[in-house]
CSV table of C-alpha atoms in Angstrom, one decimal:
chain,number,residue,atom,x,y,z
A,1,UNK,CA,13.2,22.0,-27.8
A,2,UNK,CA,14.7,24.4,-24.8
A,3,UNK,CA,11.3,24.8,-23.5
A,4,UNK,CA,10.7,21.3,-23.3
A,5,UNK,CA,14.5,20.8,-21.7
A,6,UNK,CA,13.9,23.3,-18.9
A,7,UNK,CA,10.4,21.8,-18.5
A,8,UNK,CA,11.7,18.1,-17.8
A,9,UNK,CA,14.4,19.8,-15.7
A,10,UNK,CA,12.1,21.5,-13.5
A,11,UNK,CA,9.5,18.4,-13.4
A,12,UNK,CA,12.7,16.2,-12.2
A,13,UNK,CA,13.6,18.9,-9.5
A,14,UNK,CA,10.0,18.7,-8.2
A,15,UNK,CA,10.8,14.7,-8.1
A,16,UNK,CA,14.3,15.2,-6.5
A,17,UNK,CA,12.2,17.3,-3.7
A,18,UNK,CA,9.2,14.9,-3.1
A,19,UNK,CA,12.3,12.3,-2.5
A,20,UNK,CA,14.4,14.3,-0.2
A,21,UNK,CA,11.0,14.9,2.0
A,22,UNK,CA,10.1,11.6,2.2
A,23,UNK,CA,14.1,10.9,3.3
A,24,UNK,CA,13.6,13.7,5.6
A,25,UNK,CA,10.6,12.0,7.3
A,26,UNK,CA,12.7,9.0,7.6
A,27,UNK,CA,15.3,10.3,9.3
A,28,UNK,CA,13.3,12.5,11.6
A,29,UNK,CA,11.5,9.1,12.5
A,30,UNK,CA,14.6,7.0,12.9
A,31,UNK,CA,16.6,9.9,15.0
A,32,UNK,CA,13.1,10.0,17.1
A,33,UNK,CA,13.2,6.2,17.8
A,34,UNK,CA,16.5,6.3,18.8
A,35,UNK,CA,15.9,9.3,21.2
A,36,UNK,CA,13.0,7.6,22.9
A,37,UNK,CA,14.8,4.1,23.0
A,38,UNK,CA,17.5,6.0,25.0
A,39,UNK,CA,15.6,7.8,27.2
A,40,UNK,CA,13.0,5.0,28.3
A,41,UNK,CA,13.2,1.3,27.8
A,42,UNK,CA,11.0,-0.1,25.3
A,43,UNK,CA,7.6,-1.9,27.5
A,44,UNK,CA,7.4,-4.7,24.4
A,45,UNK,CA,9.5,-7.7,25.3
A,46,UNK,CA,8.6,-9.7,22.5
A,47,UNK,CA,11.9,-8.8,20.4
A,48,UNK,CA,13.9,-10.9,22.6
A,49,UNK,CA,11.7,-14.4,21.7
A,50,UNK,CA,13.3,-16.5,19.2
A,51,UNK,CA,13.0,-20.3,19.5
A,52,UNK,CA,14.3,-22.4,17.1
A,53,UNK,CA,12.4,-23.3,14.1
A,54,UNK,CA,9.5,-26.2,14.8
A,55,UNK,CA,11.0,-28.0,11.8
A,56,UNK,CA,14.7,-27.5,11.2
A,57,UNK,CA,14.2,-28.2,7.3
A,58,UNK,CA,11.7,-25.2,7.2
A,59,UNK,CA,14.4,-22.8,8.3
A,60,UNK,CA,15.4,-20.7,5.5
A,61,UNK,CA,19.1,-19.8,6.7
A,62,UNK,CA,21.7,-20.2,4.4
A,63,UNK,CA,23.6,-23.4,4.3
A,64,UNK,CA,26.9,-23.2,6.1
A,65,UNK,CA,26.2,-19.7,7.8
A,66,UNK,CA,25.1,-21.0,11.2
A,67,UNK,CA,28.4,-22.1,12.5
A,68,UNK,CA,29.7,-18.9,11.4
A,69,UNK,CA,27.1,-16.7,12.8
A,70,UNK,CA,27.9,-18.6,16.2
A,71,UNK,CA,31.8,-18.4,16.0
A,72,UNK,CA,32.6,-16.6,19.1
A,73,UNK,CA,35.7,-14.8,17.7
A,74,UNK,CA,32.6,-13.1,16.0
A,75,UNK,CA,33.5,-9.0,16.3
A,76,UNK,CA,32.6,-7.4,18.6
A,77,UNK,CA,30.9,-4.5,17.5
A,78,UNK,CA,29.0,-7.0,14.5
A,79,UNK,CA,27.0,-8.6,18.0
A,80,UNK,CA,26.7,-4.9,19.2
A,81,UNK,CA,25.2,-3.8,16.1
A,82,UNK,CA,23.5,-7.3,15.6
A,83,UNK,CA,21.9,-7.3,19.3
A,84,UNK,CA,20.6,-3.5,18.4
A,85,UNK,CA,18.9,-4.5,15.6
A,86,UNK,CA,17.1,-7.4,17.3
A,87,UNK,CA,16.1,-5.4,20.1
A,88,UNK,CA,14.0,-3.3,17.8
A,89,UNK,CA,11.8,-6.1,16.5
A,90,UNK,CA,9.0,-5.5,18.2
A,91,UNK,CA,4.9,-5.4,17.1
A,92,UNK,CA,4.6,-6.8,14.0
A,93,UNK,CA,8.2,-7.3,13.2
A,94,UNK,CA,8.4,-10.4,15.0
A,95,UNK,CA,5.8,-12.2,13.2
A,96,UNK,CA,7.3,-11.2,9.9
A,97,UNK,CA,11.0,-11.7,10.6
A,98,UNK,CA,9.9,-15.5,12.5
A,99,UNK,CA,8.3,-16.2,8.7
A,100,UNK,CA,11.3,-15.4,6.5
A,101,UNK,CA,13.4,-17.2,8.9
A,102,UNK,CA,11.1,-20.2,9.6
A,103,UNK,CA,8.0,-20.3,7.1
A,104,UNK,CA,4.6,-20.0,9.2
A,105,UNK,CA,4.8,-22.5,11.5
A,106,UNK,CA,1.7,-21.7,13.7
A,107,UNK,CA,-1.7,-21.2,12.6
A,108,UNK,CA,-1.6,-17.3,13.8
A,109,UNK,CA,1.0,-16.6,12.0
A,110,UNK,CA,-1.6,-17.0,8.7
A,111,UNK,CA,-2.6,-13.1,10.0
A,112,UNK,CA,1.0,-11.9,8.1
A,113,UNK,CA,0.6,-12.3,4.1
A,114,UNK,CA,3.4,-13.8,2.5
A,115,UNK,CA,5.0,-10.9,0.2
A,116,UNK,CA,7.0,-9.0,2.8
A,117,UNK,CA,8.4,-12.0,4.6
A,118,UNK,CA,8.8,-13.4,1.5
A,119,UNK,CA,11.4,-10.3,0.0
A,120,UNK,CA,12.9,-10.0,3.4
A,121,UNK,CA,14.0,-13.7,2.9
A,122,UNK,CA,15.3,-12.9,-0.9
A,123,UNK,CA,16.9,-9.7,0.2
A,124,UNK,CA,18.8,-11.7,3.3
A,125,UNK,CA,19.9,-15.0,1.2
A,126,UNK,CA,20.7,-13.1,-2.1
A,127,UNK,CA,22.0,-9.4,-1.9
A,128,UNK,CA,23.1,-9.0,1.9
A,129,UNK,CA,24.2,-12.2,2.6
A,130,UNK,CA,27.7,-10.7,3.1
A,131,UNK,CA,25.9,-9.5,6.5
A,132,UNK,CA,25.0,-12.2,7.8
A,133,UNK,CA,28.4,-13.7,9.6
A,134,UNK,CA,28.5,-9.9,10.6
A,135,UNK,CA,25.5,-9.6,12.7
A,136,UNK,CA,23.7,-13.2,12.7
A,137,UNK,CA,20.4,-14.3,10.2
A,138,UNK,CA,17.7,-12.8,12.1
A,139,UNK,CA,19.5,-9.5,12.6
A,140,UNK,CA,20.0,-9.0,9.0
A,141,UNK,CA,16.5,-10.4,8.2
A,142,UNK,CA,14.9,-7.4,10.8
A,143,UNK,CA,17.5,-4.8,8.3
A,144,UNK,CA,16.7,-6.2,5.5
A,145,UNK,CA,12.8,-5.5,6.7
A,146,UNK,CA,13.5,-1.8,7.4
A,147,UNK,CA,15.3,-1.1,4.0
A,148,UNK,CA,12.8,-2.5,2.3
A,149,UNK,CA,10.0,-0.7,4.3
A,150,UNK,CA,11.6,2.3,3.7
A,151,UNK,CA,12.4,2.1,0.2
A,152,UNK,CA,9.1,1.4,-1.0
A,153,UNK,CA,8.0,4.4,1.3
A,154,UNK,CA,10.0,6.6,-0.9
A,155,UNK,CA,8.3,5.0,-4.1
A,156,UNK,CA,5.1,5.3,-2.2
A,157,UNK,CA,5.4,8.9,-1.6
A,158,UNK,CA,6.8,9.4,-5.3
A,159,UNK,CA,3.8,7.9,-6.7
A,160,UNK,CA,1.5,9.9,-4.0
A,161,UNK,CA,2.6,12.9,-5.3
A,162,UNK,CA,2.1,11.9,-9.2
A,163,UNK,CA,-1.2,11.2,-8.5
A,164,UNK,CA,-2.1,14.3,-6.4
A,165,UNK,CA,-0.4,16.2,-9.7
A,166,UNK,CA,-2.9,15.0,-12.0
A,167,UNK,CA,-6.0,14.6,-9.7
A,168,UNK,CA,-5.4,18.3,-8.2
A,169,UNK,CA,-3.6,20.3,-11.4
A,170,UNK,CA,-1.7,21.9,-9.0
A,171,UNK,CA,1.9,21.1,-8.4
A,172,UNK,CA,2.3,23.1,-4.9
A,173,UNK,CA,-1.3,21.7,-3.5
A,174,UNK,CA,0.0,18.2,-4.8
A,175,UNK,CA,3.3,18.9,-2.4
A,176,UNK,CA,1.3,20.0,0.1
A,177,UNK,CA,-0.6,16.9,0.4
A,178,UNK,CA,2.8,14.5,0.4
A,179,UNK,CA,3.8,16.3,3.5
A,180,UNK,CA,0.7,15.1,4.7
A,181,UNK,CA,1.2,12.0,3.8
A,182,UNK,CA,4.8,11.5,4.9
A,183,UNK,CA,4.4,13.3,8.1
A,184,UNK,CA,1.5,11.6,9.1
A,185,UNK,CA,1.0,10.6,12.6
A,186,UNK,CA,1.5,6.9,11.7
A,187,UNK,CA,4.6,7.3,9.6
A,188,UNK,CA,6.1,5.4,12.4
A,189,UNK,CA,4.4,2.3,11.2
A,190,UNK,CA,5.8,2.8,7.4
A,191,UNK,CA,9.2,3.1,9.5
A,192,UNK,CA,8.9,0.2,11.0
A,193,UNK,CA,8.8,-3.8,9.9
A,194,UNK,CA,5.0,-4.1,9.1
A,195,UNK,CA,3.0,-3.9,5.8
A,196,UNK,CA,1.8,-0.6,5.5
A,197,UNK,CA,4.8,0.8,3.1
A,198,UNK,CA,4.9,-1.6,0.6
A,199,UNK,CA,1.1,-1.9,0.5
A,200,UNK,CA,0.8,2.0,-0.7
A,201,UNK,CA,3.3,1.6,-2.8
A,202,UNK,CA,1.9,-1.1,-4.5
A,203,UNK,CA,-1.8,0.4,-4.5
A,204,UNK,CA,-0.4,4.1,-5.9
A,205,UNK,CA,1.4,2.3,-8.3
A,206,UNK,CA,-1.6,0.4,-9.5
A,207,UNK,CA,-3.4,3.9,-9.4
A,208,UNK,CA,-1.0,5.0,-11.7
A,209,UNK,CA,-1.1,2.4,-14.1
A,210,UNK,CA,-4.6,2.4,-14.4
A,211,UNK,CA,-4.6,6.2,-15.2
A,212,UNK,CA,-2.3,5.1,-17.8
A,213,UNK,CA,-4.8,2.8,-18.8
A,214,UNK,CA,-2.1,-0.4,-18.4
A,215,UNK,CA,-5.4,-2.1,-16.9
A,216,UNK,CA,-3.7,-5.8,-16.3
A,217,UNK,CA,-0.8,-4.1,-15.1
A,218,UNK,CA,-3.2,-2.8,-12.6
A,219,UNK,CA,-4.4,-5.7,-11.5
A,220,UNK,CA,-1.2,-7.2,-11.5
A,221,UNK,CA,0.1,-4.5,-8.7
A,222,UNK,CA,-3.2,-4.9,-7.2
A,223,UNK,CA,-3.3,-8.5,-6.7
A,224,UNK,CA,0.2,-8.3,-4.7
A,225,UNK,CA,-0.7,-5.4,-2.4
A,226,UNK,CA,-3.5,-8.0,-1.6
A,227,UNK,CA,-1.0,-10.5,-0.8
A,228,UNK,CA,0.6,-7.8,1.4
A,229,UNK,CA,-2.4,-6.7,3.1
A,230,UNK,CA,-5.8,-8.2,3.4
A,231,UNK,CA,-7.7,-4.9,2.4
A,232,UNK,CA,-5.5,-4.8,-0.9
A,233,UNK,CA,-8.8,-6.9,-2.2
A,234,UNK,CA,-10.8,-3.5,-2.2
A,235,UNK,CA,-8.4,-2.2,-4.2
A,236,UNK,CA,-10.6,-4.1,-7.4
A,237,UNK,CA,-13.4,-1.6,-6.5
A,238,UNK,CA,-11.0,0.8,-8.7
A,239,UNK,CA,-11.3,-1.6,-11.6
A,240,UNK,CA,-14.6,-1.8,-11.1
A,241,UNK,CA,-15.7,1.5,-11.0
A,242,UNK,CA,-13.7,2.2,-14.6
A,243,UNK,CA,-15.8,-0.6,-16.3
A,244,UNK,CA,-19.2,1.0,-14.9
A,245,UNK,CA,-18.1,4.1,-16.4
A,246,UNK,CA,-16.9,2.3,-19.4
A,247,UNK,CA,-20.2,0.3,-19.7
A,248,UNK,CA,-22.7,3.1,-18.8
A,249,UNK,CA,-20.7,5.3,-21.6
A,250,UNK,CA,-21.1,2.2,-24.1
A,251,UNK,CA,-24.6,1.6,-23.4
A,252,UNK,CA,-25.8,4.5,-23.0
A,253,UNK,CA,-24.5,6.9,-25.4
A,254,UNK,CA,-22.7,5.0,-27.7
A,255,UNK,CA,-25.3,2.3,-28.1
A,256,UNK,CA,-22.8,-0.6,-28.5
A,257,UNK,CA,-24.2,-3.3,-26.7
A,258,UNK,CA,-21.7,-6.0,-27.5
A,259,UNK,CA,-18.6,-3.5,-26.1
A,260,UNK,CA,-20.5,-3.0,-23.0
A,261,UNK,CA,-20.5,-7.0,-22.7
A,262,UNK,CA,-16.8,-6.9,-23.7
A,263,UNK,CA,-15.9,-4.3,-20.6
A,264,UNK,CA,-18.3,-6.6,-18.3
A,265,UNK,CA,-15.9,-9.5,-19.3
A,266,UNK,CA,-12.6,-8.1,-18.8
A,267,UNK,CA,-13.8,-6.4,-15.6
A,268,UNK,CA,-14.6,-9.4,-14.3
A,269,UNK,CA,-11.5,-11.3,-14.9
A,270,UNK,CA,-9.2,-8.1,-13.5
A,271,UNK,CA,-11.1,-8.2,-10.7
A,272,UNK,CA,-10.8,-11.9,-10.2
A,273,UNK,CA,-7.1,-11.6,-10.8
A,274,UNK,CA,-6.6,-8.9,-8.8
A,275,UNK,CA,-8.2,-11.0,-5.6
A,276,UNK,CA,-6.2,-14.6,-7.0
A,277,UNK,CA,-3.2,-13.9,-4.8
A,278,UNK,CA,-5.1,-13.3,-1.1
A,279,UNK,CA,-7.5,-16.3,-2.2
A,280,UNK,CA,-4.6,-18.7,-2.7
A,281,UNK,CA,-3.0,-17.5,0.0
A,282,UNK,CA,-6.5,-18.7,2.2
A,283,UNK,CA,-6.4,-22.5,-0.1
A,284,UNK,CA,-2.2,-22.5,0.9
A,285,UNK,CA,-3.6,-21.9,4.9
A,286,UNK,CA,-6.6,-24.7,4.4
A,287,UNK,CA,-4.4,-27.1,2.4
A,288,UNK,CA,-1.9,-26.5,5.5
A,289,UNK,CA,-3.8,-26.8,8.7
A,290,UNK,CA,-6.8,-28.7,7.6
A,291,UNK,CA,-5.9,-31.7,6.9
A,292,UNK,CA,-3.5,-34.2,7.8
A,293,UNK,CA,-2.6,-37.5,7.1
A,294,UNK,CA,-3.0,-40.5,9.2
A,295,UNK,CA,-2.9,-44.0,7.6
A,296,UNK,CA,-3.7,-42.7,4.1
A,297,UNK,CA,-6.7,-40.9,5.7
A,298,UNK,CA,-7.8,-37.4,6.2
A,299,UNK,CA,-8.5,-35.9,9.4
A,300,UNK,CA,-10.0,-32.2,10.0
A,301,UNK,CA,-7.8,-30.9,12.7
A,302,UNK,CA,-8.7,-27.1,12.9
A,303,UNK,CA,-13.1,-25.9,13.7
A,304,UNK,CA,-12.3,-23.2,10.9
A,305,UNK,CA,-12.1,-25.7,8.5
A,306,UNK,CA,-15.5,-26.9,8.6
A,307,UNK,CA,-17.2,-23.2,7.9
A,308,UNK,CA,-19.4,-23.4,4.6
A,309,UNK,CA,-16.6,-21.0,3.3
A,310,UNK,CA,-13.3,-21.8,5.4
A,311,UNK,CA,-11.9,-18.3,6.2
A,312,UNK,CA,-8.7,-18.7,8.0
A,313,UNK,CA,-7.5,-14.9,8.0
A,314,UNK,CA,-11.1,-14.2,9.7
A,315,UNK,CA,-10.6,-16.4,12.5
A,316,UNK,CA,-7.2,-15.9,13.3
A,317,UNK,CA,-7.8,-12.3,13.3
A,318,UNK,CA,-10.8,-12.6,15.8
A,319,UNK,CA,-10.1,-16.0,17.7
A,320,UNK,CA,-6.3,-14.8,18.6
A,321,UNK,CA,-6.8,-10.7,18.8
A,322,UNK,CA,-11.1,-10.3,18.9
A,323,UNK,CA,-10.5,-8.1,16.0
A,324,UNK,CA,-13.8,-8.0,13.8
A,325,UNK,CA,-16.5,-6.0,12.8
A,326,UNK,CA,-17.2,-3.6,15.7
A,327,UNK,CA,-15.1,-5.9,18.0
A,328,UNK,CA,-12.7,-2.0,18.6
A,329,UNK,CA,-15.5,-0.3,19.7
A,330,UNK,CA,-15.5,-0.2,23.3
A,331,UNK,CA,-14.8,2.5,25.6
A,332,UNK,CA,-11.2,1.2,27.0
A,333,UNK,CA,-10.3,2.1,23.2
A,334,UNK,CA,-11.1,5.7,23.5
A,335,UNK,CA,-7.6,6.9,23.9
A,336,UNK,CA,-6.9,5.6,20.7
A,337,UNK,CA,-9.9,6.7,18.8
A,338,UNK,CA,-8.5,10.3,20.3
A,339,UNK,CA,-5.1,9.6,18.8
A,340,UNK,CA,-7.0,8.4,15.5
A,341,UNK,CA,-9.4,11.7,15.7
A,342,UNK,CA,-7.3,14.2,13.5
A,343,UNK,CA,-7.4,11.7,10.5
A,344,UNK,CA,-11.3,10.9,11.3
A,345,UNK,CA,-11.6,14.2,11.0
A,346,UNK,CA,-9.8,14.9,7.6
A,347,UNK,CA,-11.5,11.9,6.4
A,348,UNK,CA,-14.9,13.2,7.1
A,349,UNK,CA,-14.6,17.0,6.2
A,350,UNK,CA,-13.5,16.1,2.9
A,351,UNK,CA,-16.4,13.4,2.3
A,352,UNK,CA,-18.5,16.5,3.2
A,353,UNK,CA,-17.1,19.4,1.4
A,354,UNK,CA,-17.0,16.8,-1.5
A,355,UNK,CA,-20.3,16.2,-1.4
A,356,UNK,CA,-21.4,19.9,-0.9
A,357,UNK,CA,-19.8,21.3,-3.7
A,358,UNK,CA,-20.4,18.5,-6.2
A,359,UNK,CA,-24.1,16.8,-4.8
A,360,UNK,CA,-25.2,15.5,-8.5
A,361,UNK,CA,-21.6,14.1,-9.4
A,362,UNK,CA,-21.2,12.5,-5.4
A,363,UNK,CA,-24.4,10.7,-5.2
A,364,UNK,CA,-24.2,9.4,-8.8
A,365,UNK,CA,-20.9,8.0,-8.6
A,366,UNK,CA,-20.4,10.3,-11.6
A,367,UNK,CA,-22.8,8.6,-13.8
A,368,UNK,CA,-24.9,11.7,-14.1
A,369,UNK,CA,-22.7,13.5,-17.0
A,370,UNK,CA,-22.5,13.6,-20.6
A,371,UNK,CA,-21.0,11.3,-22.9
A,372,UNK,CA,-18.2,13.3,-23.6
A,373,UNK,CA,-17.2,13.9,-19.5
A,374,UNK,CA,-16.9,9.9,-18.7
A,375,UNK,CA,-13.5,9.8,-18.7
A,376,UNK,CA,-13.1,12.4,-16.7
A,377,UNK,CA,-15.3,11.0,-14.5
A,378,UNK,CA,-13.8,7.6,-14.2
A,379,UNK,CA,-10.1,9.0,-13.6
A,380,UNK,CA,-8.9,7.3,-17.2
A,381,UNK,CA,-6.3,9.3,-19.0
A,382,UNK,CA,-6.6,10.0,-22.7
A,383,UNK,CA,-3.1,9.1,-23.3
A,384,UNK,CA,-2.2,11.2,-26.7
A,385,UNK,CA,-3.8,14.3,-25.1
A,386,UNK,CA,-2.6,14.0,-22.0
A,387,UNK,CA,0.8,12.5,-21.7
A,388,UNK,CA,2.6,15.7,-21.6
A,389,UNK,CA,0.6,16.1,-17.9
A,390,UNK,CA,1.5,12.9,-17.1
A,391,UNK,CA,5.4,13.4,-17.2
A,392,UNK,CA,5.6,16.9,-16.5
A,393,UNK,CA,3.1,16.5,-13.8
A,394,UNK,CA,1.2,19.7,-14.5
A,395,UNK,CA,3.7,22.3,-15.8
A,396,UNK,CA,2.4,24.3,-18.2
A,397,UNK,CA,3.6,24.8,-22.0
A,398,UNK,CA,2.0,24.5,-25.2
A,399,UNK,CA,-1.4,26.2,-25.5
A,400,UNK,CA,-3.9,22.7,-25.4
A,401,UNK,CA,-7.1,23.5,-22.9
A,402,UNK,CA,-7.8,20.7,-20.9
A,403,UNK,CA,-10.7,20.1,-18.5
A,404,UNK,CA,-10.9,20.0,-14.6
A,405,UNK,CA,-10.7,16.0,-13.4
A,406,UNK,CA,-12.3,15.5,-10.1
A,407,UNK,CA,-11.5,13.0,-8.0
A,408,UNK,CA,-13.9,9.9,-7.6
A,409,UNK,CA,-16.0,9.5,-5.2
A,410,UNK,CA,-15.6,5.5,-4.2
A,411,UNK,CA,-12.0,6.4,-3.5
A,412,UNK,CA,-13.0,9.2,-0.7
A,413,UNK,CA,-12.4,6.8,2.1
A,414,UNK,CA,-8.8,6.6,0.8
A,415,UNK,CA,-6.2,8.7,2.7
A,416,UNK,CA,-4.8,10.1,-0.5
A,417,UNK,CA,-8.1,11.5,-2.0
A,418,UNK,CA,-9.0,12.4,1.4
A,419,UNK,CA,-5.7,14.8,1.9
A,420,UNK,CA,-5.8,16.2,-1.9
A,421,UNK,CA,-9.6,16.5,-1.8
A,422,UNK,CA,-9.6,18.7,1.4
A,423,UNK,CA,-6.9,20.9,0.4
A,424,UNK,CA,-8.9,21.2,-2.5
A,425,UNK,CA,-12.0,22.6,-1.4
A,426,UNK,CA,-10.6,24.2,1.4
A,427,UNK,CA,-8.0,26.0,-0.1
A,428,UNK,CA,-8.0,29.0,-3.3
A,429,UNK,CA,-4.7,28.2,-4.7
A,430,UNK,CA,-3.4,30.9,-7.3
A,431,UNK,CA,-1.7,28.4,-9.2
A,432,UNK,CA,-4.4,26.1,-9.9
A,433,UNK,CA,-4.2,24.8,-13.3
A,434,UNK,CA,-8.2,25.1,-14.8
A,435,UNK,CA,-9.8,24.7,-18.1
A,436,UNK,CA,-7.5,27.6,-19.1
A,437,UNK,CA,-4.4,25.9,-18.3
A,438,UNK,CA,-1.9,25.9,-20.9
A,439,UNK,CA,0.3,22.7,-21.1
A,440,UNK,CA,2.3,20.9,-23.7
């Protein structure tokens, strides 16, 4: 029982130190910015445009705050503090902060997915409202964005390193890749009011779950990092590539044909619900911009709308910034592919060393094991067996032997398995737990 004790203790101090990084990173970030914003004004104007709403119904700001907001025995240092915060909406931030405030007026605007907007709105008119005669609505709508940001960047890096602890078996190479991740050289963007936080939280968490084997919970956490972000769709190739394992092992080996039927099913409805939420999203933009009525009669108004398959994020995305596929590559972009080039390069050496080291397991997507492996192979948990790993996140106790899990291959591309994978194959750590590993 005191083994056990000092084993959660020392499991919730490695927790306690993957949180203080990732607050570290934040505050390095935010004392950065406000270095940089000092020594050189900011070249982005856009923070300063705010005109009012197209529709005043549509505006979400609380009843009765708008004569107080403009009151100008306001204090002074509230519109000090107010003004600052405004001035640092800037990229992205203005898109998201004009859609909690107004609802997406303008076709463009269809680029932004609704989740973030939508919890910066919730956060504003429900838990810091007292803020809002303080510094004005869209001030505390552009806070509200960056403590939410950063929150789920904390979560995000808690369940980073979870992950890395049971993919790697190594507690130390699992911290080691979280530094990575939260001194990456676009943590700025996780700082900042965009997407890019809550999405990785969203899409680790999912991971997690689906180790668990909490497969709808999954796709619950899946389907709303794809209402966050557009490539949170892909994130269904994770449920996929379960139920080929589960199917191949059922098939195969087990020769249960009406189970492999069974995993098809549910596969295909995860998958389907775990896409619902950007698809809607897509029907709420058609239903929107489409049509319109004039003397009981509808009237296409947009060219979009008449595609064979009406894509509205596609077009806004190349008709309003020419971004599509290949549309980046030209040589004007080359000082950004340079800035991009250390993560290119992680990427691709650990693709590489991957596939050197395990050639039969890479090209087969893992397929090419025995029966007994698969579960290995498909990154599902056996819960009973393994549940001591999954709390304790690798420490070692009770003598159970355990086998190796290796990452998979479809999830290469990502940034996590790229980080963990490289330090694994390019690193000997003496720690590594191994088929010898004792744990409880």
């Amino acid at each position: 029982m005191a083994k056990e004790r000092r084993q959660e203790e020392e499991a919730w101090r490695w927790r306690g130190g993957i949180l203080g990084i990732a607050i570290l990173s934040r505050l390095l970030i935010l004392a950065l910015t406000l270095l940089f914003r000092h020594l050189a004004s900011p070249y982005d104007s856009s923070a300063l445009i705010d005109p009012p709403c197209l529709v005043s119904s549509t505006s979400q700001e609380p009843a009765g705050i708008a004569d107080r907001v403009q009151d100008p025995g306001r204090r002074t240092w509230g519109r000090r503090i107010g003004a600052a915060i405004e001035g640092s909406i800037v990229w992205d931030g203005v898109y998201y902060v004009r859609i909690a405030k107004c609802g997406y007026e303008y076709e463009q605007s269809h680029a932004f997915l609704p989740v973030l907007p939508l919890t910066m709105r919730f956060m504003t008119n429900y838990v810091l409202f007292g803020m809002i005669p303080l510094i004005g609505h869209r001030a505390t709508l552009a806070f509200s964005g960056y403590l939410i940001n950063n929150l789920s960047f904390l979560g995000a890096a808690f369940y980073f390193h979870r992950l890395s602890c049971y993919i790697l078996r190594d507690r130390k190479l699992a911290t080691s890749a979280t530094l990575l991740f939260c001194f990456n050289p676009a943590s700025v963007f996780y700082f900042s009011i965009y997407s890019e936080s809550m999405f990785s939280l969203l899409s680790f968490a999912g991971l997690w779950c689906l180790l668990l084997g909490a497969k709808w919970r999954a796709t619950l956490l899946f389907g709303l990092s794809g209402a966050v972000r557009s490539n949170g769709v892909l994130n269904a190739g994770f449920l996929l590539f379960q139920a080929m394992h589960e199917a191949h092992n059922y098939f195969f080996f087990l020769n249960k044909p009406l189970m492999t039927g069974r995993v098809i099913y549910f596969a295909v409805l995860q998958v389907l619900g775990s896409i619902l939420p950007f698809v809607s999203f897509q029907g709420y933009g058609y239903y929107q911009l489409c049509w319109t009525s004039n003397d009981d009669e509808l009237v296409v108004c947009r060219p979009w709308c008449n595609s064979s398959i009406p894509y509205l994020y596609g077009f806004v995305q190349n008709h309003y910034w020419n971004v599509g596929f290949l549309n980046y590559f030209h040589w004007k972009q080359l000082p950004n592919f340079s800035l991009a080039s250390p993560m290119l390069l992680l990427a691709t050496c650990a693709i590489v060393s991957y596939a050197k080291r395990r050639p039969l397991v890479f090209f087969s997507l893992g397929l090419a094991r025995q029966s007994g492996s698969w579960r290995e192979a498909a990154l599902l948990s056996l819960l009973d067996r393994y549940r001591p790993v999954l709390d304790n996140q690798g420490a070692q106790a009770r003598s159970v032997n355990m086998p190796n899990v290796v990452p998979a291959e479809p999830i290469a591309t990502n940034f996590w398995t790229n980080a963990t994978t490289l330090l694994l194959t390019l690193s000997e750590p003496k720690n590594r737990c191994s088929s010898h590993t004792q744990i409880a």
